[in-house]
Tab-separated table of C-alpha atoms in Angstrom:
chain	number	residue	atom	x	y	z
A	75	UNK	CA	56.542	171.380	90.001
A	76	UNK	CA	55.726	168.336	88.217
A	77	UNK	CA	55.360	165.015	89.384
A	78	UNK	CA	57.314	162.290	87.896
A	79	UNK	CA	55.123	159.447	87.876
A	80	UNK	CA	57.279	156.059	87.356
A	81	UNK	CA	55.423	153.311	85.490
A	82	UNK	CA	56.573	149.596	86.086
A	83	UNK	CA	55.982	147.307	83.496
A	84	UNK	CA	54.809	144.050	84.596
A	85	UNK	CA	56.395	141.056	82.883
A	86	UNK	CA	54.387	139.081	80.473
A	87	UNK	CA	52.291	136.411	81.673
A	88	UNK	CA	53.532	132.821	80.575
A	89	UNK	CA	51.640	130.291	79.034
A	90	UNK	CA	51.621	128.300	82.520
A	91	UNK	CA	50.001	131.256	84.054
A	92	UNK	CA	47.585	132.177	81.543
A	93	UNK	CA	46.415	128.352	81.473
A	94	UNK	CA	43.191	127.829	83.550
A	95	UNK	CA	43.457	125.673	86.562
A	96	UNK	CA	41.122	123.167	85.108
A	97	UNK	CA	43.222	122.882	81.923
A	98	UNK	CA	46.348	121.738	84.198
A	99	UNK	CA	44.154	119.284	85.643
A	100	UNK	CA	42.590	118.161	82.509
A	101	UNK	CA	46.079	117.621	80.812
A	102	UNK	CA	47.268	115.533	83.969
A	103	UNK	CA	43.980	113.125	83.815
A	104	UNK	CA	45.081	112.817	80.131
A	105	UNK	CA	48.322	111.714	80.728
A	106	UNK	CA	47.218	109.355	83.571
A	107	UNK	CA	44.392	107.698	81.221
A	108	UNK	CA	47.278	107.164	78.516
A	109	UNK	CA	49.301	105.235	81.008
A	110	UNK	CA	46.201	103.391	82.307
A	111	UNK	CA	45.221	102.466	78.886
A	112	UNK	CA	48.984	101.170	77.927
A	113	UNK	CA	49.196	99.067	80.737
A	114	UNK	CA	46.236	96.836	79.611
A	115	UNK	CA	47.589	96.589	76.308
A	116	UNK	CA	51.117	95.488	77.544
A	117	UNK	CA	49.217	92.879	79.735
A	118	UNK	CA	47.397	91.622	76.667
A	119	UNK	CA	50.464	91.438	74.616
A	120	UNK	CA	52.376	89.423	77.522
A	121	UNK	CA	49.306	86.859	77.943
A	122	UNK	CA	49.271	86.770	74.012
A	123	UNK	CA	53.010	85.607	73.979
A	124	UNK	CA	52.236	83.331	76.881
A	125	UNK	CA	49.168	81.651	75.082
A	126	UNK	CA	51.608	81.212	72.034
A	127	UNK	CA	54.238	79.723	74.208
A	128	UNK	CA	51.870	77.069	75.712
A	129	UNK	CA	50.571	75.953	72.063
A	130	UNK	CA	53.840	75.080	71.143
A	131	UNK	CA	54.711	73.230	74.356
A	132	UNK	CA	51.203	71.580	74.510
A	133	UNK	CA	51.909	68.656	71.947
A	134	UNK	CA	55.207	67.564	73.495
A	135	UNK	CA	53.338	67.693	77.191
A	136	UNK	CA	50.475	65.880	75.702
A	137	UNK	CA	52.914	63.079	74.466
A	138	UNK	CA	55.046	63.111	77.569
A	139	UNK	CA	51.992	62.775	79.754
A	140	UNK	CA	50.571	60.069	77.518
A	141	UNK	CA	53.516	57.915	77.252
A	142	UNK	CA	55.554	58.550	80.315
A	143	UNK	CA	53.483	59.832	82.916
A	144	UNK	CA	50.408	57.807	82.628
A	145	UNK	CA	52.074	54.293	82.124
A	146	UNK	CA	54.301	55.375	85.193
A	147	UNK	CA	51.346	56.077	87.335
A	148	UNK	CA	49.595	52.700	85.983
A	149	UNK	CA	52.863	50.750	87.042
A	150	UNK	CA	52.842	52.194	90.382
A	151	UNK	CA	49.353	50.951	90.724
A	152	UNK	CA	49.832	47.586	89.049
A	153	UNK	CA	52.835	46.778	91.351
A	154	UNK	CA	50.512	46.662	94.369
A	155	UNK	CA	48.479	43.711	92.684
A	156	UNK	CA	48.939	40.130	91.816
A	157	UNK	CA	47.507	40.255	87.962
A	158	UNK	CA	47.970	38.362	85.069
A	159	UNK	CA	46.987	41.068	82.577
A	160	UNK	CA	43.619	39.551	81.744
A	161	UNK	CA	41.680	38.299	84.537
A	162	UNK	CA	40.746	39.832	87.832
A	163	UNK	CA	43.515	41.337	90.005
A	164	UNK	CA	44.457	40.894	93.598
A	165	UNK	CA	45.827	43.497	96.046
A	166	UNK	CA	49.095	41.954	97.800
A	167	UNK	CA	50.381	45.472	98.959
A	168	UNK	CA	54.131	45.307	98.993
A	169	UNK	CA	54.515	41.438	98.544
A	170	UNK	CA	55.815	42.175	94.732
A	171	UNK	CA	58.624	44.372	96.098
A	172	UNK	CA	59.468	41.964	98.631
A	173	UNK	CA	59.700	38.982	95.995
A	174	UNK	CA	61.956	41.352	94.127
A	175	UNK	CA	64.436	41.465	97.001
A	176	UNK	CA	64.081	38.010	97.787
A	177	UNK	CA	63.944	36.116	94.408
A	178	UNK	CA	67.738	35.019	93.716
A	179	UNK	CA	67.277	34.888	89.573
A	180	UNK	CA	66.002	38.581	89.901
A	181	UNK	CA	68.672	39.852	92.401
A	182	UNK	CA	71.362	38.058	89.985
A	183	UNK	CA	69.863	40.246	87.167
A	184	UNK	CA	70.496	43.268	89.226
A	185	UNK	CA	73.857	42.270	90.091
A	186	UNK	CA	74.544	41.587	86.003
A	187	UNK	CA	73.470	45.062	85.388
A	188	UNK	CA	75.961	46.847	88.096
A	189	UNK	CA	78.647	44.618	86.395
A	190	UNK	CA	77.824	46.249	83.240
A	191	UNK	CA	78.490	49.486	84.452
A	192	UNK	CA	82.333	48.725	84.055
A	193	UNK	CA	81.867	47.853	80.130
A	194	UNK	CA	79.148	50.596	79.510
A	195	UNK	CA	80.630	53.387	81.653
A	196	UNK	CA	84.300	52.929	82.697
A	197	UNK	CA	85.802	51.529	79.469
A	198	UNK	CA	84.165	53.800	76.981
A	199	UNK	CA	84.457	57.326	79.111
A	200	UNK	CA	88.377	56.171	79.694
A	201	UNK	CA	88.710	55.218	76.134
A	202	UNK	CA	86.996	58.197	75.064
A	203	UNK	CA	89.259	60.570	76.893
A	204	UNK	CA	92.461	59.106	75.606
A	205	UNK	CA	91.033	58.823	71.813
A	206	UNK	CA	90.079	62.541	72.219
A	207	UNK	CA	93.396	63.740	73.524
A	208	UNK	CA	95.232	61.850	70.869
A	209	UNK	CA	93.228	63.331	68.013
A	210	UNK	CA	93.430	66.813	69.529
A	211	UNK	CA	97.259	66.452	68.986
A	212	UNK	CA	96.596	65.667	64.991
A	213	UNK	CA	96.686	68.334	62.617
A	214	UNK	CA	93.335	69.160	61.287
A	215	UNK	CA	92.885	67.191	57.809
A	216	UNK	CA	90.932	64.152	56.161
A	217	UNK	CA	92.548	61.741	58.465
A	218	UNK	CA	91.026	63.637	61.839
A	219	UNK	CA	87.875	63.861	60.080
A	220	UNK	CA	87.750	60.196	59.451
A	221	UNK	CA	89.122	59.205	62.305
A	222	UNK	CA	85.982	60.991	63.994
A	223	UNK	CA	83.423	59.666	61.718
A	224	UNK	CA	84.807	55.878	62.130
A	225	UNK	CA	84.736	56.478	65.942
A	226	UNK	CA	81.089	57.873	65.942
A	227	UNK	CA	79.514	55.131	63.374
A	228	UNK	CA	78.927	52.674	65.899
A	229	UNK	CA	76.313	55.274	67.570
A	230	UNK	CA	74.139	55.397	64.661
A	231	UNK	CA	73.973	51.861	64.127
A	232	UNK	CA	70.865	50.367	65.385
A	233	UNK	CA	71.567	48.060	68.799
A	234	UNK	CA	69.419	45.480	67.061
A	235	UNK	CA	71.654	45.092	64.067
A	236	UNK	CA	74.838	45.547	66.329
A	237	UNK	CA	73.964	42.621	68.440
A	238	UNK	CA	73.306	40.436	65.401
A	239	UNK	CA	76.443	41.338	63.547
A	240	UNK	CA	78.475	40.580	67.255
A	241	UNK	CA	76.658	37.320	67.689
A	242	UNK	CA	78.110	36.211	64.345
A	243	UNK	CA	81.502	37.563	65.122
A	244	UNK	CA	81.428	35.703	68.415
A	245	UNK	CA	80.438	32.260	66.936
A	246	UNK	CA	82.813	29.393	66.690
A	247	UNK	CA	83.851	30.046	63.346
A	248	UNK	CA	83.643	33.864	63.655
A	249	UNK	CA	85.467	36.847	63.128
A	250	UNK	CA	87.033	36.999	66.527
A	251	UNK	CA	88.162	33.461	66.556
A	252	UNK	CA	89.562	33.596	62.930
A	253	UNK	CA	91.880	36.509	64.120
A	254	UNK	CA	92.880	34.771	67.137
A	255	UNK	CA	93.968	31.780	65.180
A	256	UNK	CA	95.790	33.913	62.667
A	257	UNK	CA	98.084	35.547	65.488
A	258	UNK	CA	98.909	32.024	66.911
A	259	UNK	CA	96.393	32.585	69.908
A	260	UNK	CA	93.721	29.708	68.603
A	261	UNK	CA	93.870	28.155	71.848
A	262	UNK	CA	91.626	30.980	73.107
A	263	UNK	CA	88.962	30.501	70.594
A	264	UNK	CA	85.762	29.584	72.061
A	265	UNK	CA	81.771	30.068	71.601
A	266	UNK	CA	82.188	33.262	73.500
A	267	UNK	CA	78.349	34.133	73.830
A	268	UNK	CA	77.708	30.323	75.068
A	269	UNK	CA	80.115	30.287	78.123
A	270	UNK	CA	78.987	30.882	81.718
A	271	UNK	CA	82.432	32.788	82.380
A	272	UNK	CA	82.231	34.736	78.855
A	273	UNK	CA	79.013	35.704	78.038
A	274	UNK	CA	78.472	38.770	80.012
A	275	UNK	CA	82.003	40.311	79.247
A	276	UNK	CA	81.612	39.685	75.621
A	277	UNK	CA	78.006	41.181	75.649
A	278	UNK	CA	79.806	44.309	77.753
A	279	UNK	CA	82.285	44.809	75.115
A	280	UNK	CA	79.685	45.284	72.317
A	281	UNK	CA	78.124	48.123	74.696
A	282	UNK	CA	81.781	49.331	75.180
A	283	UNK	CA	82.041	49.506	71.224
A	284	UNK	CA	79.022	51.220	70.847
A	285	UNK	CA	79.393	53.803	73.511
A	286	UNK	CA	83.235	54.860	72.882
A	287	UNK	CA	82.402	56.678	70.050
A	288	UNK	CA	79.981	58.928	71.606
A	289	UNK	CA	82.092	59.629	74.341
A	290	UNK	CA	85.150	60.327	72.063
A	291	UNK	CA	83.134	62.868	70.289
A	292	UNK	CA	81.570	64.787	73.033
A	293	UNK	CA	84.870	65.017	74.882
A	294	UNK	CA	86.636	66.106	71.839
A	295	UNK	CA	84.142	68.704	71.497
A	296	UNK	CA	84.783	69.801	75.257
A	297	UNK	CA	88.455	69.615	74.412
A	298	UNK	CA	87.742	72.413	71.870
A	299	UNK	CA	86.013	74.653	74.275
A	300	UNK	CA	88.934	74.896	76.498
A	301	UNK	CA	91.242	77.781	76.401
A	302	UNK	CA	94.421	77.191	74.691
A	303	UNK	CA	96.415	79.781	76.534
A	304	UNK	CA	95.971	77.205	79.543
A	305	UNK	CA	97.914	74.752	77.641
A	306	UNK	CA	100.377	77.146	76.789
A	307	UNK	CA	100.849	78.167	80.344
A	308	UNK	CA	101.271	74.539	81.689
A	309	UNK	CA	103.879	73.984	78.698
A	310	UNK	CA	105.668	77.131	79.658
A	311	UNK	CA	105.758	75.682	83.418
A	312	UNK	CA	107.478	72.532	82.019
A	313	UNK	CA	104.396	70.254	82.325
A	314	UNK	CA	104.561	67.223	80.795
A	315	UNK	CA	101.764	65.717	78.539
A	316	UNK	CA	100.374	63.680	81.661
A	317	UNK	CA	100.570	66.854	84.055
A	318	UNK	CA	98.807	68.892	81.156
A	319	UNK	CA	96.032	66.075	80.987
A	320	UNK	CA	95.444	65.966	84.776
A	321	UNK	CA	95.609	69.939	85.575
A	322	UNK	CA	94.233	71.429	82.306
A	323	UNK	CA	92.177	68.663	80.310
A	324	UNK	CA	90.239	66.971	83.159
A	325	UNK	CA	89.076	69.893	84.854
A	326	UNK	CA	88.243	71.448	81.605
A	327	UNK	CA	85.989	68.537	80.869
A	328	UNK	CA	83.946	67.977	84.124
A	329	UNK	CA	80.765	68.658	82.776
A	330	UNK	CA	81.075	66.633	79.712
A	331	UNK	CA	82.217	63.635	81.701
A	332	UNK	CA	79.398	64.004	84.270
A	333	UNK	CA	76.864	63.717	81.288
A	334	UNK	CA	78.534	60.711	79.669
A	335	UNK	CA	78.670	59.055	83.231
A	336	UNK	CA	74.914	59.766	83.673
A	337	UNK	CA	73.993	58.637	79.965
A	338	UNK	CA	76.320	55.268	80.002
A	339	UNK	CA	75.004	54.413	83.662
A	340	UNK	CA	71.347	54.689	82.562
A	341	UNK	CA	72.462	52.374	79.499
A	342	UNK	CA	73.894	49.705	81.454
A	343	UNK	CA	70.979	49.697	84.042
A	344	UNK	CA	68.346	49.558	81.368
A	345	UNK	CA	70.041	47.491	78.593
A	346	UNK	CA	67.906	45.337	76.736
A	347	UNK	CA	68.472	45.438	72.857
A	348	UNK	CA	72.087	43.864	72.856
A	349	UNK	CA	71.492	41.245	75.240
A	350	UNK	CA	68.106	40.137	73.721
A	351	UNK	CA	69.423	39.713	70.556
A	352	UNK	CA	72.502	38.082	71.697
A	353	UNK	CA	71.901	35.827	74.561
A	354	UNK	CA	68.404	36.741	75.705
A	355	UNK	CA	69.931	36.273	79.077
A	356	UNK	CA	71.663	33.108	78.796
A	357	UNK	CA	73.407	30.931	79.001
A	358	UNK	CA	71.543	30.360	82.292
A	359	UNK	CA	71.389	33.657	84.243
A	360	UNK	CA	74.777	34.560	83.156
A	361	UNK	CA	73.766	37.575	81.189
A	362	UNK	CA	70.076	38.203	82.739
A	363	UNK	CA	69.458	42.189	83.351
A	364	UNK	CA	66.489	43.611	84.821
A	365	UNK	CA	65.124	44.486	81.166
A	366	UNK	CA	65.177	40.822	80.569
A	367	UNK	CA	63.670	39.786	83.696
A	368	UNK	CA	60.783	42.070	83.211
A	369	UNK	CA	59.875	41.239	79.957
A	370	UNK	CA	60.167	37.626	80.764
A	371	UNK	CA	57.666	38.071	83.800
A	372	UNK	CA	55.333	40.503	81.729
A	373	UNK	CA	55.045	38.717	78.511
A	374	UNK	CA	55.795	35.090	79.300
A	375	UNK	CA	55.084	34.406	82.883
A	376	UNK	CA	51.852	36.857	82.968
A	377	UNK	CA	53.190	38.229	86.295
A	378	UNK	CA	52.335	41.914	85.437
A	379	UNK	CA	52.083	43.146	89.077
A	380	UNK	CA	55.860	41.879	89.821
A	381	UNK	CA	57.078	43.076	86.732
A	382	UNK	CA	55.403	46.442	87.792
A	383	UNK	CA	57.066	46.289	90.903
A	384	UNK	CA	60.514	45.217	89.544
A	385	UNK	CA	60.406	48.196	86.742
A	386	UNK	CA	59.264	50.722	89.544
A	387	UNK	CA	62.655	49.408	91.599
A	388	UNK	CA	64.527	49.596	88.659
A	389	UNK	CA	63.813	53.323	88.266
A	390	UNK	CA	64.802	53.894	91.716
A	391	UNK	CA	68.177	52.424	91.158
A	392	UNK	CA	68.868	54.250	87.995
A	393	UNK	CA	68.140	57.609	90.230
A	394	UNK	CA	70.057	56.565	93.174
A	395	UNK	CA	72.861	56.022	90.555
A	396	UNK	CA	72.502	59.092	88.557
A	397	UNK	CA	71.448	61.815	90.915
A	398	UNK	CA	74.458	61.759	93.092
A	399	UNK	CA	76.575	62.350	89.883
A	400	UNK	CA	74.705	65.387	89.071
A	401	UNK	CA	74.904	66.862	92.678
A	402	UNK	CA	78.644	66.065	92.840
A	403	UNK	CA	78.954	67.996	89.402
A	404	UNK	CA	76.931	71.103	90.490
A	405	UNK	CA	78.952	71.020	93.895
A	406	UNK	CA	82.002	71.623	92.227
A	407	UNK	CA	81.180	74.423	89.673
């Protein structure tokens, strides 16, 4: 009797089974070290990009710090001293700030600047809305292009040149009075910049003329971004042009209007060029504004400390007028 001996074939060992234990540990160590070597390279690349970014930013920061931050800090320092710009200075604390709010002439300049907001902000923005809405209804063509160019032209003219040109037109024999004579309104002719009651509105209208083009072009660009389907839906609902303007155009231009109000309010409160070239603050104090007052205090009356204090107050006034506009625009968004 023969015994059958069965042989069981063992499966061939895999590569992983044949690999020695130390080989697996070595491979794992190689992968970990590779990752570790990769991390510093990524970090070096990020630092390199950051350094390049700072190289591009540093020149602008240097100019900003030199011509904005440093003068602002110096003005704050000077505002607490009585100094004529040459001799020794005397510490007076907040006396300069008190003088700004108790001097009738300086207070009048602030009131005049607030009145100019009507001419520099309300009239240009309202006129820009009307003109932008009108131009939107025009067919694209040469006439619409010429209209945009003519409206924006005052914005590229230097304010000094605009002030000189308008002072000629406001003269007794200037263009304004000539036009009034030609339409039978010669009894209204006068020296507009020499009258106590007409000088400030006349100067304000120059600002309106300069800023209306900017407002129109920016609002026209904003209207172009509004979805046309909103206008079509309004027309299908039977909305007229006024309802369409109130419900579609105005809400769509909220950001543009906020930007324009901010720019024009700052222009009104810090106005200098137009007024200096036309009236120099006269007659009397009828067109006196903070910019003219600061210029006189610093360079004519040699009261650098008081001029610095008035400049800081003007900065605070601008921030008080502008920040609520920005906050309101963001809350509505």
